PDB file of C-alpha atoms and ligand atoms in Angstrom:
ATOM      1  CA  UNK A   1    -285.694-101.012  24.284  1.00 92.00           C
ATOM      2  CA  UNK A   2    -282.475-101.392  22.335  1.00 95.00           C
ATOM      3  CA  UNK A   3    -282.633-102.743  18.809  1.00 97.00           C
ATOM      4  CA  UNK A   4    -280.601-105.804  17.827  1.00 98.00           C
ATOM      5  CA  UNK A   5    -277.285-105.508  16.008  1.00 98.00           C
ATOM      6  CA  UNK A   6    -276.691-108.124  13.320  1.00 98.00           C
ATOM      7  CA  UNK A   7    -273.087-108.722  12.329  1.00 98.00           C
ATOM      8  CA  UNK A   8    -273.410-110.327   8.962  1.00 98.00           C
ATOM      9  CA  UNK A   9    -271.090-111.581   6.265  1.00 97.00           C
ATOM     10  CA  UNK A  10    -272.260-111.424   2.654  1.00 97.00           C
ATOM     11  CA  UNK A  11    -269.631-113.818   1.321  1.00 96.00           C
ATOM     12  CA  UNK A  12    -266.866-113.048  -1.163  1.00 94.00           C
ATOM     13  CA  UNK A  13    -269.013-111.477  -3.871  1.00 89.00           C
ATOM     14  CA  UNK A  14    -272.204-111.997  -5.813  1.00 89.00           C
ATOM     15  CA  UNK A  15    -275.680-112.603  -4.443  1.00 94.00           C
ATOM     16  CA  UNK A  16    -275.315-116.360  -4.832  1.00 92.00           C
ATOM     17  CA  UNK A  17    -272.641-116.493  -2.148  1.00 93.00           C
ATOM     18  CA  UNK A  18    -274.788-114.900   0.558  1.00 96.00           C
ATOM     19  CA  UNK A  19    -276.565-117.135   3.080  1.00 97.00           C
ATOM     20  CA  UNK A  20    -280.354-117.251   3.259  1.00 98.00           C
ATOM     21  CA  UNK A  21    -280.170-115.907   6.828  1.00 98.00           C
ATOM     22  CA  UNK A  22    -278.036-112.938   5.746  1.00 98.00           C
ATOM     23  CA  UNK A  23    -280.583-112.089   3.047  1.00 98.00           C
ATOM     24  CA  UNK A  24    -283.484-112.313   5.526  1.00 98.00           C
ATOM     25  CA  UNK A  25    -281.728-110.082   8.034  1.00 98.00           C
ATOM     26  CA  UNK A  26    -280.776-107.517   5.371  1.00 98.00           C
ATOM     27  CA  UNK A  27    -284.303-107.346   3.982  1.00 97.00           C
ATOM     28  CA  UNK A  28    -285.785-106.755   7.445  1.00 97.00           C
ATOM     29  CA  UNK A  29    -283.186-104.174   8.587  1.00 98.00           C
ATOM     30  CA  UNK A  30    -284.012-100.650   9.719  1.00 98.00           C
ATOM     31  CA  UNK A  31    -280.419 -99.452   9.297  1.00 98.00           C
ATOM     32  CA  UNK A  32    -277.550-100.984   7.286  1.00 98.00           C
ATOM     33  CA  UNK A  33    -273.947 -99.916   7.843  1.00 97.00           C
ATOM     34  CA  UNK A  34    -271.774-101.192   5.015  1.00 96.00           C
ATOM     35  CA  UNK A  35    -268.460-100.676   3.249  1.00 92.00           C
ATOM     36  CA  UNK A  36    -267.395-101.569  -0.292  1.00 91.00           C
ATOM     37  CA  UNK A  37    -265.981-105.066   0.356  1.00 92.00           C
ATOM     38  CA  UNK A  38    -269.293-106.922  -0.246  1.00 94.00           C
ATOM     39  CA  UNK A  39    -269.088-105.723  -3.877  1.00 92.00           C
ATOM     40  CA  UNK A  40    -271.363-103.777  -6.212  1.00 92.00           C
ATOM     41  CA  UNK A  41    -273.899-106.538  -6.761  1.00 93.00           C
ATOM     42  CA  UNK A  42    -274.628-106.979  -3.047  1.00 96.00           C
ATOM     43  CA  UNK A  43    -274.667-103.229  -2.391  1.00 96.00           C
ATOM     44  CA  UNK A  44    -277.108-102.660  -5.269  1.00 97.00           C
ATOM     45  CA  UNK A  45    -279.432-105.212  -3.649  1.00 97.00           C
ATOM     46  CA  UNK A  46    -279.777-103.377  -0.311  1.00 98.00           C
ATOM     47  CA  UNK A  47    -283.463-102.740   0.410  1.00 98.00           C
ATOM     48  CA  UNK A  48    -284.677 -99.145   0.043  1.00 96.00           C
ATOM     49  CA  UNK A  49    -286.817 -99.651   3.148  1.00 97.00           C
ATOM     50  CA  UNK A  50    -283.630 -99.389   5.243  1.00 98.00           C
ATOM     51  CA  UNK A  51    -281.440 -96.383   5.983  1.00 97.00           C
ATOM     52  CA  UNK A  52    -278.167 -97.383   4.294  1.00 97.00           C
ATOM     53  CA  UNK A  53    -274.944 -95.778   5.482  1.00 95.00           C
ATOM     54  CA  UNK A  54    -271.639 -96.260   3.645  1.00 94.00           C
ATOM     55  CA  UNK A  55    -269.174 -96.165   6.528  1.00 92.00           C
ATOM     56  CA  UNK A  56    -266.329 -96.185   4.021  1.00 84.00           C
ATOM     57  CA  UNK A  57    -267.591 -92.923   2.545  1.00 70.00           C
ATOM     58  CA  UNK A  58    -269.315 -91.093   5.322  1.00 59.00           C
ATOM     59  CA  UNK A  59    -270.191 -87.440   4.789  1.00 57.00           C
ATOM     60  CA  UNK A  60    -267.889 -86.115   2.107  1.00 59.00           C
ATOM     61  CA  UNK A  61    -265.911 -89.316   1.452  1.00 60.00           C
ATOM     62  CA  UNK A  62    -264.314 -89.415   4.886  1.00 70.00           C
ATOM     63  CA  UNK A  63    -263.678 -93.002   6.036  1.00 80.00           C
ATOM     64  CA  UNK A  64    -264.997 -93.645   9.512  1.00 88.00           C
ATOM     65  CA  UNK A  65    -262.558 -95.020  12.052  1.00 91.00           C
ATOM     66  CA  UNK A  66    -263.455 -98.278  13.767  1.00 92.00           C
ATOM     67  CA  UNK A  67    -264.477 -96.566  17.019  1.00 94.00           C
ATOM     68  CA  UNK A  68    -266.680 -94.139  15.077  1.00 94.00           C
ATOM     69  CA  UNK A  69    -268.405 -97.060  13.324  1.00 95.00           C
ATOM     70  CA  UNK A  70    -269.008 -98.760  16.655  1.00 96.00           C
ATOM     71  CA  UNK A  71    -270.358 -95.514  18.147  1.00 97.00           C
ATOM     72  CA  UNK A  72    -272.763 -95.217  15.222  1.00 96.00           C
ATOM     73  CA  UNK A  73    -273.955 -98.809  15.683  1.00 97.00           C
ATOM     74  CA  UNK A  74    -274.616 -98.108  19.369  1.00 98.00           C
ATOM     75  CA  UNK A  75    -276.374 -94.829  18.606  1.00 98.00           C
ATOM     76  CA  UNK A  76    -278.767 -96.415  16.091  1.00 98.00           C
ATOM     77  CA  UNK A  77    -279.460 -99.496  18.237  1.00 98.00           C
ATOM     78  CA  UNK A  78    -280.289 -97.251  21.217  1.00 98.00           C
ATOM     79  CA  UNK A  79    -283.101 -95.699  19.177  1.00 97.00           C
ATOM     80  CA  UNK A  80    -284.705 -99.164  19.122  1.00 97.00           C
ATOM     81  CA  UNK A  81    -283.900 -99.839  15.483  1.00 98.00           C
ATOM     82  CA  UNK A  82    -282.460-103.089  14.170  1.00 98.00           C
ATOM     83  CA  UNK A  83    -279.013-102.442  12.797  1.00 98.00           C
ATOM     84  CA  UNK A  84    -277.133-104.552  10.272  1.00 98.00           C
ATOM     85  CA  UNK A  85    -273.368-104.247  10.076  1.00 98.00           C
ATOM     86  CA  UNK A  86    -272.709-105.756   6.651  1.00 97.00           C
ATOM     87  CA  UNK A  87    -269.266-107.122   5.886  1.00 96.00           C
ATOM     88  CA  UNK A  88    -267.629-108.979   3.030  1.00 95.00           C
ATOM     89  CA  UNK A  89    -266.787-112.648   3.554  1.00 97.00           C
ATOM     90  CA  UNK A  90    -267.238-113.778   7.143  1.00 98.00           C
ATOM     91  CA  UNK A  91    -267.688-111.117   9.848  1.00 97.00           C
ATOM     92  CA  UNK A  92    -265.234-112.715  12.291  1.00 97.00           C
ATOM     93  CA  UNK A  93    -262.298-113.321   9.963  1.00 97.00           C
ATOM     94  CA  UNK A  94    -260.250-110.106   9.858  1.00 95.00           C
ATOM     95  CA  UNK A  95    -263.534-108.238   9.795  1.00 89.00           C
ATOM     96  CA  UNK A  96    -263.295-106.671  13.260  1.00 93.00           C
ATOM     97  CA  UNK A  97    -266.630-108.301  14.010  1.00 95.00           C
ATOM     98  CA  UNK A  98    -265.275-109.635  17.295  1.00 96.00           C
ATOM     99  CA  UNK A  99    -264.516-106.131  18.543  1.00 96.00           C
ATOM    100  CA  UNK A 100    -267.929-104.882  17.462  1.00 97.00           C
ATOM    101  CA  UNK A 101    -269.619-107.735  19.323  1.00 98.00           C
ATOM    102  CA  UNK A 102    -267.697-106.829  22.500  1.00 98.00           C
ATOM    103  CA  UNK A 103    -268.709-103.174  22.236  1.00 98.00           C
ATOM    104  CA  UNK A 104    -272.376-104.087  21.788  1.00 98.00           C
ATOM    105  CA  UNK A 105    -272.153-106.354  24.843  1.00 97.00           C
ATOM    106  CA  UNK A 106    -270.712-103.482  26.885  1.00 97.00           C
ATOM    107  CA  UNK A 107    -273.745-101.399  25.954  1.00 97.00           C
ATOM    108  CA  UNK A 108    -276.267-104.172  26.643  1.00 97.00           C
ATOM    109  CA  UNK A 109    -277.237-104.368  22.975  1.00 98.00           C
ATOM    110  CA  UNK A 110    -278.300-107.819  21.742  1.00 98.00           C
ATOM    111  CA  UNK A 111    -276.153-109.192  18.927  1.00 98.00           C
ATOM    112  CA  UNK A 112    -276.776-111.871  16.324  1.00 98.00           C
ATOM    113  CA  UNK A 113    -273.858-113.025  14.221  1.00 98.00           C
ATOM    114  CA  UNK A 114    -274.561-114.387  10.749  1.00 98.00           C
ATOM    115  CA  UNK A 115    -271.531-116.282   9.416  1.00 98.00           C
ATOM    116  CA  UNK A 116    -270.482-115.743   5.828  1.00 98.00           C
ATOM    117  CA  UNK A 117    -268.511-117.650   3.212  1.00 97.00           C
ATOM    118  CA  UNK A 118    -264.977-116.405   3.701  1.00 98.00           C
ATOM    119  CA  UNK A 119    -262.871-115.176   0.798  1.00 97.00           C
ATOM    120  CA  UNK A 120    -259.893-116.979   2.335  1.00 98.00           C
ATOM    121  CA  UNK A 121    -261.312-120.323   1.214  1.00 98.00           C
ATOM    122  CA  UNK A 122    -263.928-119.460  -1.425  1.00 97.00           C
ATOM    123  CA  UNK A 123    -261.844-117.169  -3.626  1.00 96.00           C
ATOM    124  CA  UNK A 124    -259.046-119.731  -4.221  1.00 96.00           C
ATOM    125  CA  UNK A 125    -261.650-122.487  -4.458  1.00 95.00           C
ATOM    126  CA  UNK A 126    -263.499-120.794  -7.277  1.00 92.00           C
ATOM    127  CA  UNK A 127    -260.374-120.770  -9.457  1.00 93.00           C
ATOM    128  CA  UNK A 128    -259.767-124.445  -8.766  1.00 93.00           C
ATOM    129  CA  UNK A 129    -257.416-124.115  -5.766  1.00 96.00           C
ATOM    130  CA  UNK A 130    -258.355-126.224  -2.722  1.00 97.00           C
ATOM    131  CA  UNK A 131    -256.635-124.796   0.366  1.00 98.00           C
ATOM    132  CA  UNK A 132    -256.158-128.330   1.694  1.00 98.00           C
ATOM    133  CA  UNK A 133    -255.469-131.413  -0.380  1.00 97.00           C
ATOM    134  CA  UNK A 134    -254.774-134.965   0.769  1.00 96.00           C
ATOM    135  CA  UNK A 135    -251.566-135.060  -1.236  1.00 94.00           C
ATOM    136  CA  UNK A 136    -250.297-131.493  -0.835  1.00 93.00           C
ATOM    137  CA  UNK A 137    -251.526-129.796   2.315  1.00 96.00           C
ATOM    138  CA  UNK A 138    -252.943-131.194   5.553  1.00 95.00           C
ATOM    139  CA  UNK A 139    -253.117-127.786   7.162  1.00 97.00           C
ATOM    140  CA  UNK A 140    -253.839-124.223   6.209  1.00 98.00           C
ATOM    141  CA  UNK A 141    -252.798-121.006   7.924  1.00 98.00           C
ATOM    142  CA  UNK A 142    -254.774-117.832   7.246  1.00 98.00           C
ATOM    143  CA  UNK A 143    -253.011-114.601   8.067  1.00 97.00           C
ATOM    144  CA  UNK A 144    -253.164-110.885   7.540  1.00 95.00           C
ATOM    145  CA  UNK A 145    -250.506-109.341   5.341  1.00 95.00           C
ATOM    146  CA  UNK A 146    -251.275-105.963   6.775  1.00 89.00           C
ATOM    147  CA  UNK A 147    -248.357-106.285   9.162  1.00 82.00           C
ATOM    148  CA  UNK A 148    -244.963-105.308   7.886  1.00 80.00           C
ATOM    149  CA  UNK A 149    -242.755-108.398   8.443  1.00 85.00           C
ATOM    150  CA  UNK A 150    -239.684-106.203   8.901  1.00 82.00           C
ATOM    151  CA  UNK A 151    -241.307-104.493  11.880  1.00 80.00           C
ATOM    152  CA  UNK A 152    -239.451-105.387  15.083  1.00 75.00           C
ATOM    153  CA  UNK A 153    -242.599-106.297  17.008  1.00 77.00           C
ATOM    154  CA  UNK A 154    -244.532-108.343  14.436  1.00 80.00           C
ATOM    155  CA  UNK A 155    -247.469-110.342  15.800  1.00 85.00           C
ATOM    156  CA  UNK A 156    -246.598-112.993  13.231  1.00 90.00           C
ATOM    157  CA  UNK A 157    -243.720-115.423  13.484  1.00 92.00           C
ATOM    158  CA  UNK A 158    -242.362-115.488   9.923  1.00 94.00           C
ATOM    159  CA  UNK A 159    -239.661-118.050  10.681  1.00 95.00           C
ATOM    160  CA  UNK A 160    -242.288-120.417  11.978  1.00 95.00           C
ATOM    161  CA  UNK A 161    -244.583-119.692   9.032  1.00 97.00           C
ATOM    162  CA  UNK A 162    -241.744-120.415   6.611  1.00 97.00           C
ATOM    163  CA  UNK A 163    -241.533-123.957   7.995  1.00 96.00           C
ATOM    164  CA  UNK A 164    -245.147-124.867   7.313  1.00 94.00           C
ATOM    165  CA  UNK A 165    -245.855-128.027   5.373  1.00 93.00           C
ATOM    166  CA  UNK A 166    -249.304-126.724   4.511  1.00 97.00           C
ATOM    167  CA  UNK A 167    -250.882-123.843   2.629  1.00 98.00           C
ATOM    168  CA  UNK A 168    -250.593-120.190   3.621  1.00 98.00           C
ATOM    169  CA  UNK A 169    -253.486-117.913   2.681  1.00 98.00           C
ATOM    170  CA  UNK A 170    -252.860-114.194   3.066  1.00 98.00           C
ATOM    171  CA  UNK A 171    -255.563-111.558   3.133  1.00 97.00           C
ATOM    172  CA  UNK A 172    -254.655-107.884   2.756  1.00 96.00           C
ATOM    173  CA  UNK A 173    -251.258-109.003   1.486  1.00 97.00           C
ATOM    174  CA  UNK A 174    -250.742-107.023  -1.714  1.00 97.00           C
ATOM    175  CA  UNK A 175    -248.883-104.039  -0.315  1.00 96.00           C
ATOM    176  CA  UNK A 176    -246.411-106.030   1.774  1.00 96.00           C
ATOM    177  CA  UNK A 177    -245.982-108.902  -0.694  1.00 97.00           C
ATOM    178  CA  UNK A 178    -242.307-108.154  -1.466  1.00 97.00           C
ATOM    179  CA  UNK A 179    -241.437-108.120   2.252  1.00 96.00           C
ATOM    180  CA  UNK A 180    -243.562-111.193   2.960  1.00 97.00           C
ATOM    181  CA  UNK A 181    -241.896-113.234   0.174  1.00 98.00           C
ATOM    182  CA  UNK A 182    -238.494-112.114   1.406  1.00 97.00           C
ATOM    183  CA  UNK A 183    -239.280-113.005   5.033  1.00 96.00           C
ATOM    184  CA  UNK A 184    -240.534-116.472   4.080  1.00 97.00           C
ATOM    185  CA  UNK A 185    -237.469-117.223   1.942  1.00 98.00           C
ATOM    186  CA  UNK A 186    -235.196-115.905   4.697  1.00 97.00           C
ATOM    187  CA  UNK A 187    -237.023-118.234   7.096  1.00 97.00           C
ATOM    188  CA  UNK A 188    -236.251-121.245   4.905  1.00 97.00           C
ATOM    189  CA  UNK A 189    -239.211-121.593   2.563  1.00 98.00           C
ATOM    190  CA  UNK A 190    -238.059-122.769  -0.839  1.00 97.00           C
ATOM    191  CA  UNK A 191    -237.851-119.970  -3.424  1.00 97.00           C
ATOM    192  CA  UNK A 192    -239.704-122.037  -6.031  1.00 97.00           C
ATOM    193  CA  UNK A 193    -242.792-122.477  -3.813  1.00 97.00           C
ATOM    194  CA  UNK A 194    -245.862-121.822  -6.030  1.00 97.00           C
ATOM    195  CA  UNK A 195    -247.948-118.712  -5.376  1.00 97.00           C
ATOM    196  CA  UNK A 196    -251.283-117.615  -6.859  1.00 97.00           C
ATOM    197  CA  UNK A 197    -252.881-114.211  -6.320  1.00 98.00           C
ATOM    198  CA  UNK A 198    -256.583-113.870  -6.992  1.00 97.00           C
ATOM    199  CA  UNK A 199    -257.791-110.282  -7.316  1.00 96.00           C
ATOM    200  CA  UNK A 200    -261.487-109.409  -6.997  1.00 93.00           C
ATOM    201  CA  UNK A 201    -262.460-113.058  -6.688  1.00 93.00           C
ATOM    202  CA  UNK A 202    -265.993-113.946  -7.807  1.00 90.00           C
ATOM    203  CA  UNK A 203    -266.410-110.541  -9.377  1.00 89.00           C
ATOM    204  CA  UNK A 204    -266.782-109.960 -13.132  1.00 87.00           C
ATOM    205  CA  UNK A 205    -263.245-108.570 -13.333  1.00 90.00           C
ATOM    206  CA  UNK A 206    -261.579-111.372 -11.356  1.00 92.00           C
ATOM    207  CA  UNK A 207    -257.933-111.940 -12.286  1.00 94.00           C
ATOM    208  CA  UNK A 208    -255.314-114.518 -11.278  1.00 96.00           C
ATOM    209  CA  UNK A 209    -251.545-113.956 -11.269  1.00 96.00           C
ATOM    210  CA  UNK A 210    -249.140-116.824 -10.601  1.00 96.00           C
ATOM    211  CA  UNK A 211    -245.424-117.223  -9.983  1.00 96.00           C
ATOM    212  CA  UNK A 212    -242.767-118.754  -7.790  1.00 97.00           C
ATOM    213  CA  UNK A 213    -242.212-117.243  -4.346  1.00 97.00           C
ATOM    214  CA  UNK A 214    -238.934-115.582  -5.332  1.00 97.00           C
ATOM    215  CA  UNK A 215    -240.432-113.855  -8.386  1.00 97.00           C
ATOM    216  CA  UNK A 216    -244.049-113.239  -7.370  1.00 97.00           C
ATOM    217  CA  UNK A 217    -243.511-109.732  -5.991  1.00 97.00           C
ATOM    218  CA  UNK A 218    -242.017-108.584  -9.291  1.00 97.00           C
ATOM    219  CA  UNK A 219    -244.654-110.415 -11.375  1.00 97.00           C
ATOM    220  CA  UNK A 220    -247.408-108.804  -9.277  1.00 97.00           C
ATOM    221  CA  UNK A 221    -245.850-105.369  -9.558  1.00 97.00           C
ATOM    222  CA  UNK A 222    -245.530-105.690 -13.346  1.00 96.00           C
ATOM    223  CA  UNK A 223    -249.142-106.886 -13.630  1.00 96.00           C
ATOM    224  CA  UNK A 224    -250.378-104.030 -11.437  1.00 97.00           C
ATOM    225  CA  UNK A 225    -252.011-106.338  -8.884  1.00 97.00           C
ATOM    226  CA  UNK A 226    -254.278-104.395  -6.530  1.00 96.00           C
ATOM    227  CA  UNK A 227    -256.407-105.153  -3.452  1.00 95.00           C
ATOM    228  CA  UNK A 228    -258.722-106.817  -2.703  1.00 95.00           C
ATOM    229  CA  UNK A 229    -256.782-109.989  -3.413  1.00 97.00           C
ATOM    230  CA  UNK A 230    -256.152-113.354  -1.795  1.00 98.00           C
ATOM    231  CA  UNK A 231    -252.592-114.701  -1.914  1.00 98.00           C
ATOM    232  CA  UNK A 232    -252.194-118.493  -1.786  1.00 98.00           C
ATOM    233  CA  UNK A 233    -248.750-119.915  -1.090  1.00 98.00           C
ATOM    234  CA  UNK A 234    -248.191-123.651  -1.448  1.00 98.00           C
ATOM    235  CA  UNK A 235    -248.268-126.561  -3.864  1.00 97.00           C
ATOM    236  CA  UNK A 236    -252.076-126.355  -4.139  1.00 97.00           C
ATOM    237  CA  UNK A 237    -251.599-123.117  -6.110  1.00 96.00           C
ATOM    238  CA  UNK A 238    -250.493-125.242  -9.097  1.00 95.00           C
ATOM    239  CA  UNK A 239    -254.051-126.592  -9.345  1.00 94.00           C
ATOM    240  CA  UNK A 240    -255.228-123.195 -10.581  1.00 93.00           C
ATOM    241  CA  UNK A 241    -256.995-123.406 -13.922  1.00 84.00           C
ATOM    242  CA  UNK A 242    -258.237-120.542 -15.997  1.00 72.00           C
ATOM    243  CA  UNK A 243    -261.677-122.134 -16.036  1.00 59.00           C
ATOM    244  CA  UNK A 244    -265.134-120.952 -15.205  1.00 49.00           C
ATOM    245  CA  UNK A 245    -265.377-122.291 -11.653  1.00 49.00           C
ATOM    246  CA  UNK A 246    -265.889-118.875 -10.113  1.00 46.00           C
ATOM    247  CA  UNK A 247    -267.705-117.140 -12.885  1.00 45.00           C
ATOM    248  CA  UNK A 248    -270.619-119.488 -13.069  1.00 40.00           C
ATOM    249  CA  UNK A 249    -271.637-118.396  -9.568  1.00 42.00           C
ATOM    250  CA  UNK A 250    -271.880-114.750 -10.486  1.00 38.00           C
ATOM    251  CA  UNK A 251    -275.437-113.754 -11.155  1.00 36.00           C
ATOM    252  CA  UNK A 252    -276.363-110.894 -13.416  1.00 33.00           C
ATOM    253  CA  UNK A 253    -273.087-110.928 -15.346  1.00 30.00           C
TER     254      UNK A 253
HETATM  255  N1  SAH B   1    -263.951-110.913   6.457  1.00 75.48           N
HETATM  256  C1  SAH B   1    -263.443-111.033   5.129  1.00 75.48           C
HETATM  257  C2  SAH B   1    -262.020-110.543   5.039  1.00 75.48           C
HETATM  258  C3  SAH B   1    -261.849-109.079   5.433  1.00 75.48           C
HETATM  259  S1  SAH B   1    -260.225-108.496   5.205  1.00 75.48           S
HETATM  260  C4  SAH B   1    -263.587-112.479   4.648  1.00 75.48           C
HETATM  261  O1  SAH B   1    -263.888-113.375   5.437  1.00 75.48           O
HETATM  262  O2  SAH B   1    -263.422-112.697   3.453  1.00 75.48           O
HETATM  263  C5  SAH B   1    -260.304-107.888   3.553  1.00 75.48           C
HETATM  264  C6  SAH B   1    -259.488-108.759   2.654  1.00 75.48           C
HETATM  265  O3  SAH B   1    -260.188-109.927   2.286  1.00 75.48           O
HETATM  266  C7  SAH B   1    -259.108-108.131   1.333  1.00 75.48           C
HETATM  267  O4  SAH B   1    -258.027-107.245   1.457  1.00 75.48           O
HETATM  268  C8  SAH B   1    -258.736-109.359   0.537  1.00 75.48           C
HETATM  269  O5  SAH B   1    -257.484-109.873   0.937  1.00 75.48           O
HETATM  270  C9  SAH B   1    -259.786-110.340   0.996  1.00 75.48           C
HETATM  271  N2  SAH B   1    -260.973-110.381   0.119  1.00 75.48           N
HETATM  272  C10 SAH B   1    -262.245-110.237   0.498  1.00 75.48           C
HETATM  273  N3  SAH B   1    -263.085-110.417  -0.545  1.00 75.48           N
HETATM  274  C11 SAH B   1    -262.313-110.681  -1.617  1.00 75.48           C
HETATM  275  C12 SAH B   1    -262.565-110.973  -2.981  1.00 75.48           C
HETATM  276  N4  SAH B   1    -263.804-111.025  -3.474  1.00 75.48           N
HETATM  277  N5  SAH B   1    -261.505-111.202  -3.802  1.00 75.48           N
HETATM  278  C13 SAH B   1    -260.248-111.155  -3.330  1.00 75.48           C
HETATM  279  N6  SAH B   1    -259.956-110.885  -2.047  1.00 75.48           N
HETATM  280  C14 SAH B   1    -260.963-110.659  -1.200  1.00 75.48           C
END
């Protein structure tokens, strides 16, 4: 009999952001495949009754490719063990959880998905930025910044994105931020559009960097902004306050 594979999201950081179901599934797991995105606090809480495999640092710090991770999940589940694939945020938002589910289906392995609190909404929220707001934004677009906007065959339509009347939230957007800002301005977005970048949201070393769209790439470069970070573009970014909204949810700090 095949074991079950649980695709679970641990939320954006800190034990308080994990769902009760995710905790239950983790504590009952035989095998846990994880990477570093869930953060140190969650990783330190993994039960020692499970075999825990860091797929970001497999063997001698070699990062496993997606197909290797999926092969490992299949291999463990075929031994009858229950396997948890632990991800940061929500498993189906840029987490490749959808692909993993399909692979498990192909192998006849039962899958349970445990949704998580996504960083795309929670990280801005915890520094006082609502991604929608009755006055400022009636829609929100969440996109990956992993794609180079100058690439001829981009899966994203930057001209269309530049016309949005709502908020744009970018995950994995640090590296391409200069090109993204340029593409949005070229597409007609106003250069003074407010932007906030939240690095390591809900972690003890969380940091927020703000600026207008036409200066944000330079401000971020000067500040040494690094992933993981959520980039919020839109008027709602002006609601950022250097308060304690996020920090009060961090336990053990
Ligand atoms: N499935 C995840 C996203 C995976 S993509 C989710 O729903 O949150 C990884 C990206 O998520 C990072 O590059 C970063 O853009 C963002 N991210 C995840 N956790 C974060 C955090 N605590 N602080 C800032 N950004 C975070």
